[in-house]
Every structure is written in C-alpha cells, then in structure tokens.
PDB file of N, CA and C and ligand atoms in Angstrom:
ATOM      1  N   UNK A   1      95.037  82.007  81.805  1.00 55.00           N
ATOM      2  CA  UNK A   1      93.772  81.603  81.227  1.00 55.00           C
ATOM      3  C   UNK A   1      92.920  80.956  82.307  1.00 55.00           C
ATOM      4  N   UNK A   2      91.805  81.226  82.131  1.00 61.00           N
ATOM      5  CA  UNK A   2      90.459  80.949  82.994  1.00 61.00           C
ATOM      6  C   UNK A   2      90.497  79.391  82.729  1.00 61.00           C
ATOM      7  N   UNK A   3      89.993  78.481  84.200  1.00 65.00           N
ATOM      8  CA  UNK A   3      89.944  77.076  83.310  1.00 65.00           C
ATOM      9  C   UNK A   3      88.359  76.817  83.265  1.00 65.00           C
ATOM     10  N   UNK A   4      87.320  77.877  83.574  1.00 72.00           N
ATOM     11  CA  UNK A   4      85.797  78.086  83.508  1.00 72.00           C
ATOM     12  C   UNK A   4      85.471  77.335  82.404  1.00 72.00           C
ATOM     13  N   UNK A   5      83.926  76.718  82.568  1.00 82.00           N
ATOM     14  CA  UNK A   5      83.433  75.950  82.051  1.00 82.00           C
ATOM     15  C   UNK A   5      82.975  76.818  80.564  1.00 82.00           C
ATOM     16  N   UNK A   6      82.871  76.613  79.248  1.00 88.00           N
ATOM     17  CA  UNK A   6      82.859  77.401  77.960  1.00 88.00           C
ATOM     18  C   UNK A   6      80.958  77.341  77.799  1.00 88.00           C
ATOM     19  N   UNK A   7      80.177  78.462  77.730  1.00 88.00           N
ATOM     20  CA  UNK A   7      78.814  78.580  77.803  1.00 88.00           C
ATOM     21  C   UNK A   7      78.170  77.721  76.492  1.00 88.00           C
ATOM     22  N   UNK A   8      77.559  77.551  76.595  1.00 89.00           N
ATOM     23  CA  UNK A   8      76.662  76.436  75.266  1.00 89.00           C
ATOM     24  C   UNK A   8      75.917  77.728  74.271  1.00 89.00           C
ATOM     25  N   UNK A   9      76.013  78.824  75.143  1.00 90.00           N
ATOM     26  CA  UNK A   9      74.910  80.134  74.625  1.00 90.00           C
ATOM     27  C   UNK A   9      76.728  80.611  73.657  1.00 90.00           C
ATOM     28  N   UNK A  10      76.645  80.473  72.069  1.00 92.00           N
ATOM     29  CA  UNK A  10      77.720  80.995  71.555  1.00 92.00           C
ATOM     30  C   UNK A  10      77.298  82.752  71.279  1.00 92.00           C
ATOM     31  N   UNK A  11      76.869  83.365  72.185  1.00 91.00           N
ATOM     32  CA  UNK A  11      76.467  84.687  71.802  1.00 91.00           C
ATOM     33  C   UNK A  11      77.289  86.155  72.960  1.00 91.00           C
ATOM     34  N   UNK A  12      78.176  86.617  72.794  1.00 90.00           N
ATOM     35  CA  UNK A  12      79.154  87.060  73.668  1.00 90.00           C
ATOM     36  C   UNK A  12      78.535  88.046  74.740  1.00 90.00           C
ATOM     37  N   UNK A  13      78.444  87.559  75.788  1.00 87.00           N
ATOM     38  CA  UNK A  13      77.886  88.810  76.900  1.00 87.00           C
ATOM     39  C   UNK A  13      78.009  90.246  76.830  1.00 87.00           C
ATOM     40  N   UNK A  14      79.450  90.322  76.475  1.00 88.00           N
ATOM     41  CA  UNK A  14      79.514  91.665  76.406  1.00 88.00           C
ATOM     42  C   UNK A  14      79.464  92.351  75.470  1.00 88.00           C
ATOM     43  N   UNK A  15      79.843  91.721  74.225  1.00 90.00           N
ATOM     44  CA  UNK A  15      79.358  92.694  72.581  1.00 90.00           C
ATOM     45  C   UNK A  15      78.226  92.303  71.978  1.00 90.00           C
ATOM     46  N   UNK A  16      77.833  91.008  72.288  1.00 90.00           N
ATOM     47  CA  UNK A  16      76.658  90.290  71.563  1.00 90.00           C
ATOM     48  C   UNK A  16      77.001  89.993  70.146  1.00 90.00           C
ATOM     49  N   UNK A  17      78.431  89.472  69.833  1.00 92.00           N
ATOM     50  CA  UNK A  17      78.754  88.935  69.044  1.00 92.00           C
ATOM     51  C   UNK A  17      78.775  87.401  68.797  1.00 92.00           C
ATOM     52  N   UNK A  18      78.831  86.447  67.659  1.00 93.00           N
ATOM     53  CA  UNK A  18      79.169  85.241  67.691  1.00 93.00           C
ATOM     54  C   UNK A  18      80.670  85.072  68.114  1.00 93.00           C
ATOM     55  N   UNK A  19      80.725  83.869  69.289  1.00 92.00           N
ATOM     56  CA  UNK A  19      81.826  83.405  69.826  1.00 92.00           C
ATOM     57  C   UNK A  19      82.284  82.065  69.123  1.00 92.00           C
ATOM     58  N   UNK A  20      82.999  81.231  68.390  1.00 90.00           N
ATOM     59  CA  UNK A  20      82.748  80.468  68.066  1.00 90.00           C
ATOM     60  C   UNK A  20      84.052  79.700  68.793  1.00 90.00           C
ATOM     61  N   UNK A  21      85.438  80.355  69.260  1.00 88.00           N
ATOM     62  CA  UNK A  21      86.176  79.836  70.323  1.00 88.00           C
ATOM     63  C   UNK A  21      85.974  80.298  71.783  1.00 88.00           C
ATOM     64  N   UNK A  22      86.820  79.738  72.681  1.00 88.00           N
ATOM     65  CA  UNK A  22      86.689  80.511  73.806  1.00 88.00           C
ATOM     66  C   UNK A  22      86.772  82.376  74.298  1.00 88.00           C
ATOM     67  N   UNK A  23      87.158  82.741  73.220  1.00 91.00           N
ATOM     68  CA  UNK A  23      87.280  84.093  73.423  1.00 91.00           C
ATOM     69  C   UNK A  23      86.876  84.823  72.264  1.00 91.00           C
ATOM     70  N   UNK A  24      86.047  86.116  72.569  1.00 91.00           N
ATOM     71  CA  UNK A  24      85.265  86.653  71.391  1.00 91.00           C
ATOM     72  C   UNK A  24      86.308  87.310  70.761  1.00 91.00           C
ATOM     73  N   UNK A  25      86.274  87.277  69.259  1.00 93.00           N
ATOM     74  CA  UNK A  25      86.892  87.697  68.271  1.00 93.00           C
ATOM     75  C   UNK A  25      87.031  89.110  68.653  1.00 93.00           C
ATOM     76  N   UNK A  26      85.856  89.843  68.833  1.00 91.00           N
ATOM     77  CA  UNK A  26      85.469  90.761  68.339  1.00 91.00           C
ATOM     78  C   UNK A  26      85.674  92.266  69.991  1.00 91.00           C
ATOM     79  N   UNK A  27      85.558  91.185  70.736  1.00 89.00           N
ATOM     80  CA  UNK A  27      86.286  92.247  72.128  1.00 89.00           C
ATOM     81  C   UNK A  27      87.045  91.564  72.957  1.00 89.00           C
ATOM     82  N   UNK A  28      87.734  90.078  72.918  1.00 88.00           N
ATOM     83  CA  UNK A  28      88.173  89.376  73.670  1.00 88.00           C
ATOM     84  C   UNK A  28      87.837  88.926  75.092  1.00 88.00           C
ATOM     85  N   UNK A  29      86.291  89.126  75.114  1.00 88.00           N
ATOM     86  CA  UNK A  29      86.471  88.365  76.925  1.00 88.00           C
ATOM     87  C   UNK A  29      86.020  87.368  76.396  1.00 88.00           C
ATOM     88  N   UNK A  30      86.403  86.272  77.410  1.00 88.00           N
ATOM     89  CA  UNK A  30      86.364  84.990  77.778  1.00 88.00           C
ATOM     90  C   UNK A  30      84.501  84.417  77.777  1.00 88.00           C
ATOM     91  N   UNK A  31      84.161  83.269  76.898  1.00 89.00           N
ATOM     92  CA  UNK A  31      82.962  83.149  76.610  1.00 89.00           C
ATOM     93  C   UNK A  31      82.754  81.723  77.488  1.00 89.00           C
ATOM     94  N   UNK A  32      82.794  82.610  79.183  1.00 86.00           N
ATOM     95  CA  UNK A  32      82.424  80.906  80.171  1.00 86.00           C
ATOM     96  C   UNK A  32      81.486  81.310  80.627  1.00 86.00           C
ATOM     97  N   UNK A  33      80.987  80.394  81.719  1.00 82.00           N
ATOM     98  CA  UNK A  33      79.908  80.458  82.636  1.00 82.00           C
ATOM     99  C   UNK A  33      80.673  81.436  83.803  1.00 82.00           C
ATOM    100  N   UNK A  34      79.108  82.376  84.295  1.00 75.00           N
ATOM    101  CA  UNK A  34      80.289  83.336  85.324  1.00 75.00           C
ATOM    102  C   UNK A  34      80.270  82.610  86.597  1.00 75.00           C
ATOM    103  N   UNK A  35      78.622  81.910  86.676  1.00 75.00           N
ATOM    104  CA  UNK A  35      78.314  81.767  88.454  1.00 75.00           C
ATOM    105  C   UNK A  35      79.167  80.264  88.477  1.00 75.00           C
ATOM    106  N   UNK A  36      79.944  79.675  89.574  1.00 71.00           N
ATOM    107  CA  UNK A  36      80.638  78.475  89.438  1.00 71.00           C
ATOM    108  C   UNK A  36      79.809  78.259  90.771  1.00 71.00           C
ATOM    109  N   UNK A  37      80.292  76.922  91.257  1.00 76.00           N
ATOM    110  CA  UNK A  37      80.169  76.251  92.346  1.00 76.00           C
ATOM    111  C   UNK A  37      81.164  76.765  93.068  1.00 76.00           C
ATOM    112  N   UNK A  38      80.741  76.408  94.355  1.00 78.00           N
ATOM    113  CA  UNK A  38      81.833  77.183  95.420  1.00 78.00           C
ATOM    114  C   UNK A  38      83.224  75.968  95.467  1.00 78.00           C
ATOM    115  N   UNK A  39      82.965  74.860  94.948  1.00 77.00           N
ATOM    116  CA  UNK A  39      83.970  73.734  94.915  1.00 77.00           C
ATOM    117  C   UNK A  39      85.383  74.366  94.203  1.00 77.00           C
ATOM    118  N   UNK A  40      84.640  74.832  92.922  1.00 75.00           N
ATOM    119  CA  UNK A  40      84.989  75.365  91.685  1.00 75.00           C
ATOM    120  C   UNK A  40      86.135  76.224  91.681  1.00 75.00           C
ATOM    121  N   UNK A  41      85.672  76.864  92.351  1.00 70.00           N
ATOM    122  CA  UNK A  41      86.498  78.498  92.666  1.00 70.00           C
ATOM    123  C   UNK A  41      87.505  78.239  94.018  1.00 70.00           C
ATOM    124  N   UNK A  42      86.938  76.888  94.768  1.00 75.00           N
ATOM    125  CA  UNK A  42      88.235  76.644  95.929  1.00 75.00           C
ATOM    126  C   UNK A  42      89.390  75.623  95.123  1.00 75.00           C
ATOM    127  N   UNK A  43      88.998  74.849  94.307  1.00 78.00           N
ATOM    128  CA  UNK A  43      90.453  74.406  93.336  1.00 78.00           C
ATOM    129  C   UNK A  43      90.562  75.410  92.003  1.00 78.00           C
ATOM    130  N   UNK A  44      90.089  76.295  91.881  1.00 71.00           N
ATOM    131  CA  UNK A  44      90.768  77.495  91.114  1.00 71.00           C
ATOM    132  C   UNK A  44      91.961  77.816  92.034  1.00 71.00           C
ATOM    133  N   UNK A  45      91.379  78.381  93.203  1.00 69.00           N
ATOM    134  CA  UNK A  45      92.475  78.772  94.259  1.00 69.00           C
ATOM    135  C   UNK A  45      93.299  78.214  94.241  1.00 69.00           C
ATOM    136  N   UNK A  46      93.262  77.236  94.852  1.00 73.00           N
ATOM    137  CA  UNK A  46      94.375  76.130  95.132  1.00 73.00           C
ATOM    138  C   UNK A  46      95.642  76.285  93.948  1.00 73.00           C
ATOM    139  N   UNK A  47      94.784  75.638  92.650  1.00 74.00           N
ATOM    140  CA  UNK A  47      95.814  75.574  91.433  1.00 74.00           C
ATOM    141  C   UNK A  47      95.854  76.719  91.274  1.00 74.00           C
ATOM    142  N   UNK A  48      95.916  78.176  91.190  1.00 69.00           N
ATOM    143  CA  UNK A  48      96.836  78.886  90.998  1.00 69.00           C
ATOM    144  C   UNK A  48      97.569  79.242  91.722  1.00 69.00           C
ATOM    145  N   UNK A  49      97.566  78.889  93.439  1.00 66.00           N
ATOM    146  CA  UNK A  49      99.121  78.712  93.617  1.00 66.00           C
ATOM    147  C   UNK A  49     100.319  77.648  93.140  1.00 66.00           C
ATOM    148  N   UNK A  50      99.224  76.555  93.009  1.00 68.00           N
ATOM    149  CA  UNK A  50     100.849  75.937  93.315  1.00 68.00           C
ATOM    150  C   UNK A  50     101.032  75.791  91.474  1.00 68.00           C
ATOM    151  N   UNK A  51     100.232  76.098  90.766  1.00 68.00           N
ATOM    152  CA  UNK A  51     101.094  76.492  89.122  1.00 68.00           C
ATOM    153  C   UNK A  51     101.729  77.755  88.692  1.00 68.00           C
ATOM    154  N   UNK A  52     102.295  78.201  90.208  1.00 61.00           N
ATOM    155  CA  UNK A  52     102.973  79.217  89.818  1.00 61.00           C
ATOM    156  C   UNK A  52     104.054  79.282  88.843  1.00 61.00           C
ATOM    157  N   UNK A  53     104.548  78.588  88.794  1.00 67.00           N
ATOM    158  CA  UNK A  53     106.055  77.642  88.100  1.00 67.00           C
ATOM    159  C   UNK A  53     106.948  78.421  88.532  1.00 67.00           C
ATOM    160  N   UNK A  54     108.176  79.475  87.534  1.00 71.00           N
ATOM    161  CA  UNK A  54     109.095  80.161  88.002  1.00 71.00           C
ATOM    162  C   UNK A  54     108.794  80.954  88.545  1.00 71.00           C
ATOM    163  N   UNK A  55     107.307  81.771  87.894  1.00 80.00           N
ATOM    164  CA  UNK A  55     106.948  83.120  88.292  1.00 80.00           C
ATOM    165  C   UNK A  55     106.923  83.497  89.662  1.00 80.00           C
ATOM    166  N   UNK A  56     106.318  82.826  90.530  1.00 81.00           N
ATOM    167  CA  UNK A  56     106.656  83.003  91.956  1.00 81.00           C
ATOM    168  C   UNK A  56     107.772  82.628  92.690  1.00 81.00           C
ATOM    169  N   UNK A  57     108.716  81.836  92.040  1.00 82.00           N
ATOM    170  CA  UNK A  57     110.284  81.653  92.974  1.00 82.00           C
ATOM    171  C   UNK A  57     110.971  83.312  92.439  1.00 82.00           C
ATOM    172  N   UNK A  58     110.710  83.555  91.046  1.00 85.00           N
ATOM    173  CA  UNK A  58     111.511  84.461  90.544  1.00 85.00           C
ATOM    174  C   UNK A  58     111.292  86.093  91.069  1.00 85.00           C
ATOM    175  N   UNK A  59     109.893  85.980  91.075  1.00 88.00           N
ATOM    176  CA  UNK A  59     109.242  87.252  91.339  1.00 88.00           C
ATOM    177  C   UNK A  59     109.554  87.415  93.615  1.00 88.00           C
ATOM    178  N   UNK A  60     109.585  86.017  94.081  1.00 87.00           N
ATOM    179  CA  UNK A  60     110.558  86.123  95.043  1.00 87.00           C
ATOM    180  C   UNK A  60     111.454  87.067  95.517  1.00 87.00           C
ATOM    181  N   UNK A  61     112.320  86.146  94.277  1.00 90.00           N
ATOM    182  CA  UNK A  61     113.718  86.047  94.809  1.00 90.00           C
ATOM    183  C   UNK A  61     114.332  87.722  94.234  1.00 90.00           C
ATOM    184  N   UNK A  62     113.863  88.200  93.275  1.00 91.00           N
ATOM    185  CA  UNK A  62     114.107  89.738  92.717  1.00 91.00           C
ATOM    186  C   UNK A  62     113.074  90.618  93.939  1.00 91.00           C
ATOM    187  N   UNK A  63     112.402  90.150  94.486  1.00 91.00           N
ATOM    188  CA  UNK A  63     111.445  91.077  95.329  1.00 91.00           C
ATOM    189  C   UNK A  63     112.452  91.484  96.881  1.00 91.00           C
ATOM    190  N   UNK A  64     113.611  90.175  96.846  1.00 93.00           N
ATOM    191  CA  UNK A  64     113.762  90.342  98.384  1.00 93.00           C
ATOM    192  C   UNK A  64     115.423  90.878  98.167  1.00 93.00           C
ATOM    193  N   UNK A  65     115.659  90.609  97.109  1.00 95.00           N
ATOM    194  CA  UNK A  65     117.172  91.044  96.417  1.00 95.00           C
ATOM    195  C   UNK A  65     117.135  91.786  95.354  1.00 95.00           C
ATOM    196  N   UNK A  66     116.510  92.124  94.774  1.00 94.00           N
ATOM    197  CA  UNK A  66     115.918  93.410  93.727  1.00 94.00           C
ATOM    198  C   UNK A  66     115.353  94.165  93.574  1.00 94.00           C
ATOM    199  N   UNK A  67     114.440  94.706  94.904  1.00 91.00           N
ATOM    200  CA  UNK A  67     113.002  95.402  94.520  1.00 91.00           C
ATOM    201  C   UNK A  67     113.133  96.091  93.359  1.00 91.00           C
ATOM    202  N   UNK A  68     114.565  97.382  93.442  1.00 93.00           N
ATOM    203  CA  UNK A  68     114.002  98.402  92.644  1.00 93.00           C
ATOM    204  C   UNK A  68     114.534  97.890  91.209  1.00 93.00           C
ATOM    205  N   UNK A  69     114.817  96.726  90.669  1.00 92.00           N
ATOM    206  CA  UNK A  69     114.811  96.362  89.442  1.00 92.00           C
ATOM    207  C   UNK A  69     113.949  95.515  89.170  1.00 92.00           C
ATOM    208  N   UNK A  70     112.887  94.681  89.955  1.00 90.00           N
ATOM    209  CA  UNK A  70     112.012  94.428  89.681  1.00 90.00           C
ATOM    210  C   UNK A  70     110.899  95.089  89.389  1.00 90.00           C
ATOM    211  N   UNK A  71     111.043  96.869  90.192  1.00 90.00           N
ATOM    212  CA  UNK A  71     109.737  97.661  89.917  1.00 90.00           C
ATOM    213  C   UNK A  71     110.050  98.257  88.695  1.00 90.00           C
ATOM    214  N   UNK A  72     111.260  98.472  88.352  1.00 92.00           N
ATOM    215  CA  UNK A  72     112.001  99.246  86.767  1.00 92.00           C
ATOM    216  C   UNK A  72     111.189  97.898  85.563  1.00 92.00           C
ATOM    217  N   UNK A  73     111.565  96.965  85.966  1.00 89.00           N
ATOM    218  CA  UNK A  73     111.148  95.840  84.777  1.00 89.00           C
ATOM    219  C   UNK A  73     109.802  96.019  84.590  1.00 89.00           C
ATOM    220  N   UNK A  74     109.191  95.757  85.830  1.00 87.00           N
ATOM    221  CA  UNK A  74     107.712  95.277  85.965  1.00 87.00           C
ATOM    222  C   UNK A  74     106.873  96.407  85.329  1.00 87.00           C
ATOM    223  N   UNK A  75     107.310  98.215  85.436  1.00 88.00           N
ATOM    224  CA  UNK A  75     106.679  99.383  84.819  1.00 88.00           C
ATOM    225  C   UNK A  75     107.372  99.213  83.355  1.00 88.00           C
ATOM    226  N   UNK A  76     108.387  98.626  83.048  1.00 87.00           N
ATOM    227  CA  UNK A  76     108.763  98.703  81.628  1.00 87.00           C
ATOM    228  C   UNK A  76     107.795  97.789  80.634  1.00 87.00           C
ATOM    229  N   UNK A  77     106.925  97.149  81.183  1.00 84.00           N
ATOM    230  CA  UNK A  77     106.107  96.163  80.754  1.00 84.00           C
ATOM    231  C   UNK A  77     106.553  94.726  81.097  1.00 84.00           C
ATOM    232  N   UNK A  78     107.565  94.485  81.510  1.00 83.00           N
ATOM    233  CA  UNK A  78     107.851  93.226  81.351  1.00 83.00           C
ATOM    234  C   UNK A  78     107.135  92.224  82.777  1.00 83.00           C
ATOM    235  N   UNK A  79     106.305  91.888  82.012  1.00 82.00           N
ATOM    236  CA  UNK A  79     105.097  91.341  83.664  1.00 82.00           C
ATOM    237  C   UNK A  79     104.473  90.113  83.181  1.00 82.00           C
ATOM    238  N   UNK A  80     104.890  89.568  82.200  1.00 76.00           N
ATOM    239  CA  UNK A  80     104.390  87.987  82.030  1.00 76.00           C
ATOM    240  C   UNK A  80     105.587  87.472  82.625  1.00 76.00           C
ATOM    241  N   UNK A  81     106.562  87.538  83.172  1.00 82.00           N
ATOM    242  CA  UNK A  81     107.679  86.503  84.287  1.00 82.00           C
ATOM    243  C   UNK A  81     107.275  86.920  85.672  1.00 82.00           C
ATOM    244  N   UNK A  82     106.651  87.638  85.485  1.00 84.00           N
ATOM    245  CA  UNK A  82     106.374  88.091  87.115  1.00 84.00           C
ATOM    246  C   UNK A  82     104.688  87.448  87.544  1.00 84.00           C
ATOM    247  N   UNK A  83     104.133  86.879  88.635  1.00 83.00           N
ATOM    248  CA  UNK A  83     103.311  87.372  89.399  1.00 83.00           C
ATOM    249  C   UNK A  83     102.377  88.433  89.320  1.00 83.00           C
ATOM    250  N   UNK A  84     101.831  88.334  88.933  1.00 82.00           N
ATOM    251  CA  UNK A  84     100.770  90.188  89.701  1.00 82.00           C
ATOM    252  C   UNK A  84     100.798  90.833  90.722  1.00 82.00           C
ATOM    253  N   UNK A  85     101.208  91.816  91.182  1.00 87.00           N
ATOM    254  CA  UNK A  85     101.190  92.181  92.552  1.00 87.00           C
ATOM    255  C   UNK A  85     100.331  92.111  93.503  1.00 87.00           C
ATOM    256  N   UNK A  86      99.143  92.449  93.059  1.00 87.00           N
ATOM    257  CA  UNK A  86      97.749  92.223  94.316  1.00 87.00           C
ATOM    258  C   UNK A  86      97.990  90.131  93.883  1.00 87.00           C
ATOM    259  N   UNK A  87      98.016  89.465  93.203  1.00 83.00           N
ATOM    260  CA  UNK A  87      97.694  88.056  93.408  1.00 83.00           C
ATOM    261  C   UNK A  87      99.062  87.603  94.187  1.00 83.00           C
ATOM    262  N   UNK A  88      99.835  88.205  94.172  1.00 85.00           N
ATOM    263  CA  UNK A  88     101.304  87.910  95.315  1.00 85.00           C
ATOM    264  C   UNK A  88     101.100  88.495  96.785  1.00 85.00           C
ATOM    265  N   UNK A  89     100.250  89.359  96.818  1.00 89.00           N
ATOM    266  CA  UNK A  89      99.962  90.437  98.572  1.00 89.00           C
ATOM    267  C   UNK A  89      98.802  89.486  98.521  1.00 89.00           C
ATOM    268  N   UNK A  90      97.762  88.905  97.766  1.00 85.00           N
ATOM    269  CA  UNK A  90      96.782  87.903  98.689  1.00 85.00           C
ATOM    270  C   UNK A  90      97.488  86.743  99.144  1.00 85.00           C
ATOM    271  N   UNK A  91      98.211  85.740  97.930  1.00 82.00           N
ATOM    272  CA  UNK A  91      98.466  84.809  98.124  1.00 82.00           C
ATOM    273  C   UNK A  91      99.338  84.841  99.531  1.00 82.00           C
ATOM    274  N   UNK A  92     100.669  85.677  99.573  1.00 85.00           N
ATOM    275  CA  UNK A  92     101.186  86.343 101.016  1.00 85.00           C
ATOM    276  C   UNK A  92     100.539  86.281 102.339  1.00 85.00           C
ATOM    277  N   UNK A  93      99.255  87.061 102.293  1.00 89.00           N
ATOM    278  CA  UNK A  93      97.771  87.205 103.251  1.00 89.00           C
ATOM    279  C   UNK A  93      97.884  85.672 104.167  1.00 89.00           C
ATOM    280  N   UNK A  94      97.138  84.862 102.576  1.00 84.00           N
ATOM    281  CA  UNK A  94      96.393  83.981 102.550  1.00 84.00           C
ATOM    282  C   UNK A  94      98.015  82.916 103.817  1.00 84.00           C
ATOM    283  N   UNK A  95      98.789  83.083 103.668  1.00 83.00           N
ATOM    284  CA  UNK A  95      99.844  82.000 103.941  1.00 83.00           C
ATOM    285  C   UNK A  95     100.207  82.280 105.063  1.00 83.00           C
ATOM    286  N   UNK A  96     100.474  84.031 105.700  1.00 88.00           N
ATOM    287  CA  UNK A  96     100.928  84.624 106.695  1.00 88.00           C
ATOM    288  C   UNK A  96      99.518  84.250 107.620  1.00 88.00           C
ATOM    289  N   UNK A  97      98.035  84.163 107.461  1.00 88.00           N
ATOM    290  CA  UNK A  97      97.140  84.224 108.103  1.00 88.00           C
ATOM    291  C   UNK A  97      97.214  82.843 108.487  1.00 88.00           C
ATOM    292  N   UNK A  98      97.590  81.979 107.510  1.00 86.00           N
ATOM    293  CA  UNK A  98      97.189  79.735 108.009  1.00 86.00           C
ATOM    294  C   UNK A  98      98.191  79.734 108.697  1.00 86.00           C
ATOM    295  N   UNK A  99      99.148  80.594 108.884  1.00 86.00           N
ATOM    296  CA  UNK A  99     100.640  79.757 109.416  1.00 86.00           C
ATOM    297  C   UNK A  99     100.656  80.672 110.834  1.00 86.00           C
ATOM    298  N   UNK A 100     100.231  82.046 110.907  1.00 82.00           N
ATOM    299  CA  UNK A 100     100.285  82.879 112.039  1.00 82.00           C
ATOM    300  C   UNK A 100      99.099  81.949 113.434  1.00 82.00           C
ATOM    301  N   UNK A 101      98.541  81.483 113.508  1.00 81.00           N
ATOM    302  CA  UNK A 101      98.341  81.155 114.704  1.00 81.00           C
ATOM    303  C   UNK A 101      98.652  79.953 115.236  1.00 81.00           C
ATOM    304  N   UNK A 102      99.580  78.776 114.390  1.00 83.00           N
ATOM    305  CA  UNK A 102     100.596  77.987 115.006  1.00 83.00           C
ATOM    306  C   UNK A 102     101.537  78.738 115.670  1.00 83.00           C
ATOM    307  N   UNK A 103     102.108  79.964 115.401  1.00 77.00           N
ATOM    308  CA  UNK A 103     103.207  80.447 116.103  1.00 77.00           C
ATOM    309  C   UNK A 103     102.726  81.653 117.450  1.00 77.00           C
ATOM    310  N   UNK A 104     101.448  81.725 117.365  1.00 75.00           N
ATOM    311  CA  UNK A 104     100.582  82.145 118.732  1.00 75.00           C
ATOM    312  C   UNK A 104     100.425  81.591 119.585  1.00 75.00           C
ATOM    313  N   UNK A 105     100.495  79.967 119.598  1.00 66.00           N
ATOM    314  CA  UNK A 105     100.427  79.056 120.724  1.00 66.00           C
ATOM    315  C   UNK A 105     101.375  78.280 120.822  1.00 66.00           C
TER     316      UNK A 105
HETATM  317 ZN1   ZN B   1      82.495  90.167  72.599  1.00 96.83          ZN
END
C-alpha cells in the first residue's frame, strides 16, 4: 500500500466515480495525490527497503539456494512472500552502485 497523501477531490481520476475510502470501489486505484515532493518519494524509498520484513531475507535466501523453486512458486502465483522482481534488481542496483566505489579505491 501507497503511504500517499488521500486527495480532498473525492471524485476518482480514473472512472470518475465517488471515492469515499482510499480506494475506488468501483475500479480500485488508489484515490492520492500523484505529484509528491521530492522529500516524499526519497523516504518512500528508503522505507520500502528497510520494511521489507521476511520478504527480502526469504526471497534471498530461496534466490541463492532455490532459484528454480522459487521461479515454480513465484509463476504458480504465490508472490505476496516474495519481493517483486524488478523492486529486488533495483533495490540490488541501488546497493551494488553505493557500495562499488569504496571497493575501487
Ligand atoms: Zn475509479
């Protein structure tokens, strides 16, 4: 879940339905503000790494000792214990890129 600020406009962007919770009844997207502050979106970042909870030790530890039963699970649907794959190859990026030029010098 998005932790985006909830719009004051209760009228749904994308169906033009009444929203009266955070998510439209009627097509389910999320009824926030889109444009954030750039603050905003750098502790979005932040907290979704480190609230990974199990999902990223687990999705790990089956990735480096399981692949091919993690890719059997993960196509069987079972992908709320797991990570996302592109948000595990950025977060990866993001860690291999801060930590790679301490070990250049
Ligand atoms: Zn809608």
């Amino acid at each position: 879940m998005s932790h985006g600020k909830i719009r004051e406009d209760k009228t749904c962007l994308n169906c033009g339905h009444q929203v009266e919770e955070r998510f439209c009844p009627h097509c389910g997207q999320e009824n926030i503000e889109r444009r954030q502050p750039f603050y905003f979106l750098f502790t979005h970042f932040i907290e979704d790494f480190t609230h990974y909870d199990g999902q990223f030790w687990g999705t790990v530890k089956n990735l480096l000792f399981r692949p091919g039963k993690l890719t059997n699970t993960y196509l069987q649907g079972k992908r709320q214990i797991f990570v996302p794959p592109v948000k595990l190859y950025i977060f990866v990026s993001f860690i291999t890129f801060l930590y790679l030029p301490s070990f250049l010098w």
